[in-house]
C-alpha cells in the first residue's frame, strides 16, 4: 500500500519522482535498485546467470570466480517456472563504521510473492552498496537471497538459499 500511495501521491510527476518523494529516497538509489531487481528476475526467468553476475560489485567478480556457478545453484532452488511476482520494493540504510572511517550506503531490494507454476511462493532479495567510501570496487550487488515462504511456514530446514561471500564483510568491518 505504501508503494501505491507513493506512486500516485503527486500530480503530473513520473512514478519514479513520486516514489522518491513518497518513500524519502533518491531517484538514483531507487532507479539502481529497481533496475538490479529487474535484471535478477530476467536472469532467473531466462536461466542467464551471467546477466545476474554482471551486476555484482567488481570486488566479488574479481575475487570469486565461482560466482556464476553459485548463482546457477541459487537459481535452481526455485521449483518450477515463475508465473507472477510483485513489483520490487527497496530499503536503504546508511552505515558508518566509525573507527575504520568507512562510510557506506546499503540498498536492499525485495521481490515478494514470487509464484511458480508448481504452486510455490518465494521472496527474492538482494543487497548492494550504493556508496562504499575508500572501496569503490565494493559498489554493486553483494548478496542474493531466495526464501521459500511455504517451507518457512512449516519450519522446514533449508527454507532459504543465499549467494554471499564473507570477505566483503571483512572489508566493511575492518577485520
XYZ file of N, CA and C in Angstrom:
525
model
N 0.816 -1.192 0.000
C 0.000 0.000 0.000
C 0.860 1.256 0.000
N 1.940 1.245 0.765
C 2.836 2.395 0.827
C 3.409 2.707 -0.554
N 3.745 1.643 -1.326
C 4.272 1.809 -2.672
C 3.238 2.456 -3.592
N 1.994 1.970 -3.537
C 0.933 2.512 -4.381
C 0.639 3.954 -4.003
N 0.534 4.228 -2.714
C 0.250 5.580 -2.248
C 1.351 6.545 -2.686
N 2.617 6.117 -2.583
C 3.731 6.966 -3.003
C 3.712 7.192 -4.512
N 3.381 6.159 -5.274
C 3.393 6.261 -6.734
C 2.340 7.235 -7.250
N 1.189 7.281 -6.587
C 0.108 8.130 -7.074
C -0.115 9.351 -6.188
N 0.817 9.613 -5.298
C 0.644 10.675 -4.318
C 0.868 12.072 -4.835
N 1.457 12.240 -6.015
C 1.723 13.576 -6.516
C 1.244 13.688 -7.952
N 0.703 14.850 -8.296
C 0.198 15.076 -9.649
C 1.335 15.345 -10.628
N 1.065 14.980 -11.880
C 1.927 15.290 -13.015
C 3.400 14.971 -12.767
N 3.679 13.984 -12.033
C 5.058 13.548 -11.788
C 5.217 12.134 -12.304
N 6.421 11.783 -12.635
C 6.650 10.403 -13.029
C 6.532 9.510 -11.806
N 6.343 8.228 -12.040
C 6.253 7.280 -10.925
C 7.536 7.334 -10.100
N 8.696 7.409 -10.768
C 9.958 7.438 -10.035
C 10.053 8.672 -9.153
N 9.635 9.842 -9.656
C 9.639 11.056 -8.834
C 8.708 10.907 -7.641
N 7.514 10.359 -7.883
C 6.550 10.181 -6.798
C 7.061 9.197 -5.757
N 7.635 8.095 -6.240
C 8.176 7.112 -5.298
C 9.313 7.714 -4.494
N 10.184 8.457 -5.163
C 11.321 9.062 -4.485
C 10.857 9.973 -3.355
N 9.905 10.840 -3.656
C 9.396 11.756 -2.644
C 8.609 11.014 -1.572
N 7.733 10.131 -1.995
C 6.857 9.435 -1.057
C 7.587 8.502 -0.121
N 8.715 7.925 -0.591
C 9.461 6.982 0.246
C 10.719 7.590 0.849
N 11.020 8.849 0.518
C 12.172 9.523 1.092
C 13.507 8.962 0.615
N 13.574 8.574 -0.659
C 14.798 8.002 -1.210
C 15.172 8.759 -2.470
N 16.454 8.794 -2.791
C 16.868 9.478 -4.005
C 16.433 8.683 -5.230
N 16.180 9.407 -6.315
C 15.768 8.748 -7.558
C 16.853 7.800 -8.048
N 18.110 8.169 -7.860
C 19.211 7.314 -8.307
C 19.228 5.990 -7.554
N 19.021 6.058 -6.229
C 19.003 4.832 -5.424
C 17.860 3.929 -5.839
N 16.683 4.507 -5.962
C 15.526 3.713 -6.357
C 15.706 3.134 -7.747
N 16.154 3.950 -8.658
C 16.323 3.502 -10.033
C 17.326 2.358 -10.122
N 18.481 2.503 -9.454
C 19.511 1.450 -9.499
C 18.993 0.162 -8.865
N 18.363 0.266 -7.706
C 17.871 -0.930 -7.026
C 16.766 -1.613 -7.835
N 15.880 -0.829 -8.416
C 14.801 -1.404 -9.213
C 15.338 -2.039 -10.494
N 16.335 -1.409 -11.113
C 16.962 -1.986 -12.302
C 17.666 -3.295 -11.952
N 18.374 -3.315 -10.826
C 19.053 -4.541 -10.403
C 18.030 -5.647 -10.151
N 16.914 -5.316 -9.507
C 15.881 -6.320 -9.242
C 15.302 -6.848 -10.555
N 15.094 -5.963 -11.524
C 14.593 -6.397 -12.835
C 15.592 -7.332 -13.520
N 16.868 -7.002 -13.428
C 17.907 -7.848 -14.036
C 17.928 -9.219 -13.376
N 17.780 -9.245 -12.065
C 17.752 -10.523 -11.344
C 16.568 -11.363 -11.813
N 15.388 -10.765 -11.895
C 14.209 -11.524 -12.335
C 14.362 -11.988 -13.782
N 14.869 -11.117 -14.647
C 15.097 -11.516 -16.042
C 16.079 -12.673 -16.118
N 17.153 -12.583 -15.338
C 18.165 -13.641 -15.329
C 17.622 -14.967 -14.837
N 16.808 -14.921 -13.790
C 16.202 -16.157 -13.270
C 15.282 -16.774 -14.324
N 14.427 -15.952 -14.903
C 13.442 -16.469 -15.849
C 14.078 -16.984 -17.137
N 15.195 -16.390 -17.550
C 15.855 -16.836 -18.782
C 16.942 -17.870 -18.506
N 17.273 -18.079 -17.222
C 18.348 -19.005 -16.868
C 19.728 -18.423 -17.139
N 19.825 -17.101 -17.248
C 21.072 -16.432 -17.592
C 21.794 -15.945 -16.332
N 22.660 -16.794 -15.795
C 23.380 -16.414 -14.579
C 24.417 -15.325 -14.853
N 24.909 -15.229 -16.091
C 25.883 -14.186 -16.435
C 25.262 -12.800 -16.276
N 24.009 -12.676 -16.655
C 23.298 -11.406 -16.534
C 23.243 -10.960 -15.071
N 22.995 -11.893 -14.181
C 22.948 -11.581 -12.754
C 24.349 -11.308 -12.222
N 25.323 -12.099 -12.617
C 26.707 -11.907 -12.152
C 27.244 -10.536 -12.545
N 26.812 -10.024 -13.688
C 27.298 -8.723 -14.170
C 26.956 -7.571 -13.240
N 25.891 -7.681 -12.438
C 25.524 -6.570 -11.558
C 26.186 -6.673 -10.186
N 26.938 -7.752 -9.947
C 27.680 -7.853 -8.689
C 28.813 -6.835 -8.674
N 29.232 -6.456 -7.483
C 30.299 -5.468 -7.355
C 31.607 -6.036 -7.922
N 32.482 -5.157 -8.419
C 33.746 -5.600 -9.002
C 34.588 -6.450 -8.053
N 34.558 -6.136 -6.763
C 35.358 -6.897 -5.800
C 34.973 -8.378 -5.814
N 33.682 -8.663 -5.770
C 33.229 -10.059 -5.750
C 33.522 -10.733 -7.087
N 33.272 -10.028 -8.193
C 33.535 -10.617 -9.504
C 35.016 -10.976 -9.658
N 35.889 -10.140 -9.120
C 37.338 -10.379 -9.232
C 37.808 -11.505 -8.313
N 37.301 -11.544 -7.103
C 37.815 -12.458 -6.082
C 37.045 -13.762 -5.936
N 35.974 -13.907 -6.679
C 35.151 -15.125 -6.557
C 34.809 -15.680 -7.936
N 35.747 -16.413 -8.531
C 35.488 -16.985 -9.854
C 34.327 -17.978 -9.847
N 33.928 -18.439 -8.685
C 32.807 -19.376 -8.559
C 31.447 -18.675 -8.581
N 31.426 -17.362 -8.754
C 30.184 -16.590 -8.671
C 29.101 -17.132 -9.601
N 29.410 -17.341 -10.863
C 28.371 -17.815 -11.793
C 27.858 -19.204 -11.408
N 28.743 -20.075 -10.970
C 28.324 -21.404 -10.524
C 27.412 -21.291 -9.309
N 27.774 -20.408 -8.375
C 26.939 -20.201 -7.184
C 25.566 -19.643 -7.563
N 25.528 -18.739 -8.534
C 24.246 -18.177 -8.969
C 23.398 -19.255 -9.638
N 24.013 -20.121 -10.446
C 23.265 -21.228 -11.077
C 22.617 -22.111 -10.021
N 23.380 -22.456 -8.991
C 22.856 -23.281 -7.895
C 21.727 -22.541 -7.188
N 21.921 -21.270 -6.946
C 20.918 -20.425 -6.286
C 19.624 -20.405 -7.087
N 19.722 -20.237 -8.411
C 18.533 -20.171 -9.262
C 17.765 -21.498 -9.270
N 18.473 -22.609 -9.141
C 17.828 -23.924 -9.167
C 16.961 -24.180 -7.938
N 17.118 -23.352 -6.905
C 16.322 -23.505 -5.692
C 14.834 -23.277 -5.967
N 14.539 -22.463 -6.968
C 13.139 -22.179 -7.309
C 12.563 -23.378 -8.042
N 11.460 -23.902 -7.497
C 10.793 -25.067 -8.057
C 9.747 -24.615 -9.065
N 9.989 -24.866 -10.337
C 9.033 -24.512 -11.380
C 9.383 -23.217 -12.081
N 8.470 -22.814 -12.944
C 8.620 -21.567 -13.696
C 7.855 -20.457 -13.004
N 8.448 -19.280 -12.965
C 7.800 -18.132 -12.332
C 6.646 -17.674 -13.215
N 5.472 -17.528 -12.583
C 4.294 -17.074 -13.329
C 3.848 -15.670 -12.919
N 4.236 -15.226 -11.715
C 3.889 -13.870 -11.285
C 4.754 -13.465 -10.097
N 4.856 -12.161 -9.902
C 5.554 -11.616 -8.736
C 5.163 -10.160 -8.561
N 5.324 -9.664 -7.331
C 5.025 -8.272 -7.023
C 6.153 -7.378 -7.527
N 5.857 -6.093 -7.738
C 6.933 -5.169 -8.108
C 7.970 -5.104 -6.983
N 9.231 -4.880 -7.338
C 10.273 -4.800 -6.307
C 10.031 -3.636 -5.350
N 10.421 -3.815 -4.110
C 10.412 -2.749 -3.113
C 11.847 -2.545 -2.652
N 12.159 -1.334 -2.231
C 13.528 -1.039 -1.813
C 13.569 -0.467 -0.413
N 14.702 -0.683 0.214
C 15.019 -0.088 1.508
C 16.447 0.406 1.416
N 16.774 1.383 2.201
C 18.165 1.798 2.260
C 18.496 2.154 3.698
N 19.763 2.113 4.015
C 20.201 2.496 5.338
C 21.651 2.900 5.306
N 21.983 3.979 5.936
C 23.367 4.431 5.985
C 24.077 3.732 7.138
N 25.301 3.398 6.923
C 26.090 2.749 7.955
C 27.456 3.390 7.976
N 27.877 3.865 9.119
C 29.212 4.430 9.268
C 29.913 3.603 10.329
N 31.004 2.938 9.958
C 31.651 2.033 10.890
C 32.591 2.733 11.857
N 32.601 4.066 11.843
C 33.306 4.810 12.880
C 34.805 4.721 12.821
N 35.396 3.943 13.717
C 36.851 3.911 13.855
C 37.580 3.490 12.587
N 36.908 2.755 11.698
C 37.564 2.346 10.450
C 37.355 3.379 9.348
N 36.587 4.430 9.656
C 36.341 5.521 8.731
C 35.825 5.041 7.383
N 34.978 4.049 7.399
C 34.358 3.558 6.178
C 32.898 3.969 6.207
N 32.506 4.776 5.260
C 31.118 5.181 5.170
C 30.496 4.463 3.994
N 29.291 4.002 4.201
C 28.635 3.268 3.131
C 27.141 3.486 3.168
N 26.521 3.247 2.042
C 25.081 3.302 1.935
C 24.634 1.971 1.370
N 23.841 1.272 2.152
C 23.362 -0.054 1.780
C 21.956 0.089 1.205
N 21.722 -0.540 0.075
C 20.393 -0.559 -0.529
C 19.976 -2.016 -0.661
N 18.758 -2.306 -0.264
C 18.223 -3.664 -0.386
C 16.957 -3.620 -1.220
N 16.739 -4.651 -1.997
C 15.500 -4.766 -2.763
C 14.908 -6.147 -2.516
N 13.605 -6.201 -2.396
C 12.884 -7.460 -2.240
C 11.835 -7.572 -3.328
N 11.670 -8.778 -3.831
C 10.604 -9.093 -4.779
C 9.747 -10.139 -4.083
N 8.578 -9.719 -3.647
C 7.694 -10.580 -2.860
C 6.701 -11.323 -3.753
N 6.087 -12.342 -3.154
C 5.029 -13.125 -3.813
C 5.448 -13.649 -5.174
N 6.651 -14.194 -5.245
C 7.119 -14.824 -6.476
C 6.447 -16.193 -6.527
N 5.526 -16.346 -7.457
C 4.736 -17.578 -7.550
C 5.180 -18.376 -8.774
N 5.201 -19.717 -8.586
C 5.594 -20.593 -9.684
C 4.425 -21.469 -10.115
N 4.603 -22.104 -11.263
C 3.557 -22.989 -11.786
C 3.420 -24.281 -10.991
N 4.291 -24.491 -9.995
C 4.163 -25.656 -9.114
C 3.424 -25.313 -7.823
N 2.969 -24.044 -7.713
C 2.223 -23.620 -6.527
C 3.093 -23.099 -5.398
N 4.391 -22.983 -5.607
C 5.301 -22.496 -4.565
C 5.313 -20.960 -4.558
N 5.641 -20.398 -3.381
C 5.757 -18.953 -3.225
C 7.107 -18.629 -2.599
N 7.786 -17.663 -3.186
C 9.125 -17.271 -2.744
C 9.197 -15.764 -2.553
N 10.228 -15.349 -1.843
C 10.638 -13.952 -1.765
C 12.092 -13.924 -2.228
N 12.413 -13.033 -3.126
C 13.779 -12.904 -3.617
C 14.313 -11.560 -3.154
N 15.495 -11.567 -2.578
C 16.087 -10.335 -2.079
C 17.507 -10.175 -2.547
N 17.972 -8.922 -2.525
C 19.359 -8.643 -2.837
C 19.825 -7.470 -2.001
N 21.099 -7.478 -1.733
C 21.718 -6.369 -1.026
C 22.805 -5.781 -1.893
N 22.990 -4.465 -1.789
C 24.041 -3.818 -2.568
C 24.513 -2.572 -1.843
N 25.705 -2.147 -2.223
C 26.232 -0.876 -1.731
C 26.070 0.151 -2.828
N 25.458 1.283 -2.502
C 25.381 2.410 -3.421
C 26.611 3.293 -3.245
N 27.130 3.322 -2.023
C 28.339 4.081 -1.694
C 29.170 3.220 -0.761
N 30.468 3.181 -0.996
C 31.374 2.489 -0.081
C 32.681 3.271 -0.117
N 32.785 4.245 0.798
C 33.930 5.156 0.823
C 35.233 4.367 0.912
N 36.184 4.740 0.090
C 37.516 4.130 0.024
C 37.516 2.722 -0.569
N 36.373 2.215 -0.977
C 36.298 0.881 -1.590
C 35.265 0.898 -2.720
N 35.512 1.682 -3.742
C 34.549 1.785 -4.841
C 34.359 0.447 -5.548
N 35.328 -0.471 -5.404
C 35.179 -1.796 -6.016
C 34.130 -2.651 -5.306
N 33.590 -2.158 -4.191
C 32.543 -2.885 -3.471
C 31.149 -2.351 -3.794
N 31.056 -1.337 -4.656
C 29.763 -0.783 -5.035
C 29.110 -1.704 -6.061
N 27.901 -2.134 -5.773
C 27.157 -3.055 -6.616
C 26.506 -4.113 -5.745
N 25.906 -5.094 -6.378
C 25.241 -6.167 -5.636
C 26.293 -6.989 -4.896
N 25.978 -7.331 -3.652
C 26.905 -8.114 -2.826
C 26.328 -9.456 -2.395
N 25.007 -9.569 -2.380
C 24.419 -10.837 -1.950
C 23.016 -10.999 -2.498
N 22.613 -12.257 -2.620
C 21.285 -12.632 -3.097
C 20.656 -13.604 -2.112
N 19.348 -13.605 -2.052
C 18.625 -14.486 -1.143
C 17.342 -14.943 -1.816
N 17.029 -16.218 -1.687
C 15.706 -16.738 -2.034
C 15.150 -17.386 -0.779
N 13.952 -16.965 -0.394
C 13.258 -17.565 0.745
C 12.056 -18.338 0.232
N 11.934 -19.586 0.617
C 10.773 -20.422 0.296
C 9.752 -20.164 1.397
N 8.738 -19.369 1.098
C 7.778 -18.961 2.121
C 6.936 -20.120 2.635
N 6.676 -21.090 1.772
C 5.918 -22.268 2.206
C 6.733 -23.090 3.204
N 8.013 -23.281 2.914
C 8.896 -24.034 3.818
C 9.079 -23.303 5.142
N 9.146 -21.961 5.095
C 9.266 -21.185 6.333
C 8.041 -21.372 7.221
N 6.850 -21.369 6.620
C 5.619 -21.558 7.397
C 5.607 -22.909 8.106
N 6.211 -23.903 7.463
C 6.252 -25.250 8.036
C 7.507 -25.487 8.877
N 8.286 -24.425 9.107
C 9.525 -24.511 9.893
C 10.488 -25.573 9.372
N 10.562 -25.719 8.076
C 11.463 -26.709 7.482
C 12.894 -26.177 7.441
N 13.836 -27.110 7.537
C 15.229 -26.748 7.316
C 15.394 -26.359 5.857
N 16.407 -25.597 5.574
C 16.736 -25.200 4.200
C 15.601 -24.421 3.540
N 15.009 -23.485 4.287
C 13.919 -22.670 3.760
C 14.446 -21.473 2.957
N 15.765 -21.333 2.899
C 16.336 -20.245 2.118
C 17.710 -20.624 1.608
N 18.105 -19.922 0.560
C 19.427 -20.140 -0.023
C 19.999 -18.770 -0.392
N 21.320 -18.643 -0.231
C 21.988 -17.359 -0.450
C 23.172 -17.504 -1.396
N 23.510 -16.385 -2.003
C 24.815 -16.206 -2.636
C 25.426 -15.037 -1.882
N 26.441 -15.314 -1.095
C 27.126 -14.249 -0.354
C 28.528 -14.715 0.002
N 29.410 -13.749 0.166
C 30.810 -14.046 0.440
C 31.261 -13.215 1.639
N 31.750 -13.913 2.665
C 32.080 -13.262 3.933
C 33.196 -12.235 3.829
N 34.089 -12.360 2.843
C 35.205 -11.425 2.793
C 34.762 -9.983 2.542
N 33.616 -9.768 1.954
C 33.140 -8.398 1.781
C 32.785 -7.793 3.136
N 32.314 -8.628 4.066
C 32.008 -8.125 5.406
C 33.295 -7.816 6.155
N 34.361 -8.525 5.857
C 35.655 -8.237 6.483
C 36.125 -6.852 6.084
N 35.879 -6.456 4.842
C 36.221 -5.101 4.410
C 35.348 -4.099 5.160
N 34.062 -4.400 5.255
C 33.116 -3.491 5.912
C 33.488 -3.275 7.370
N 33.820 -4.339 8.059
C 34.069 -4.232 9.495
C 35.549 -4.142 9.852
N 36.413 -4.029 8.854
C 37.824 -3.772 9.097
C 38.587 -4.935 9.696
N 38.129 -6.152 9.456
C 38.814 -7.318 10.033
C 39.920 -7.796 9.121
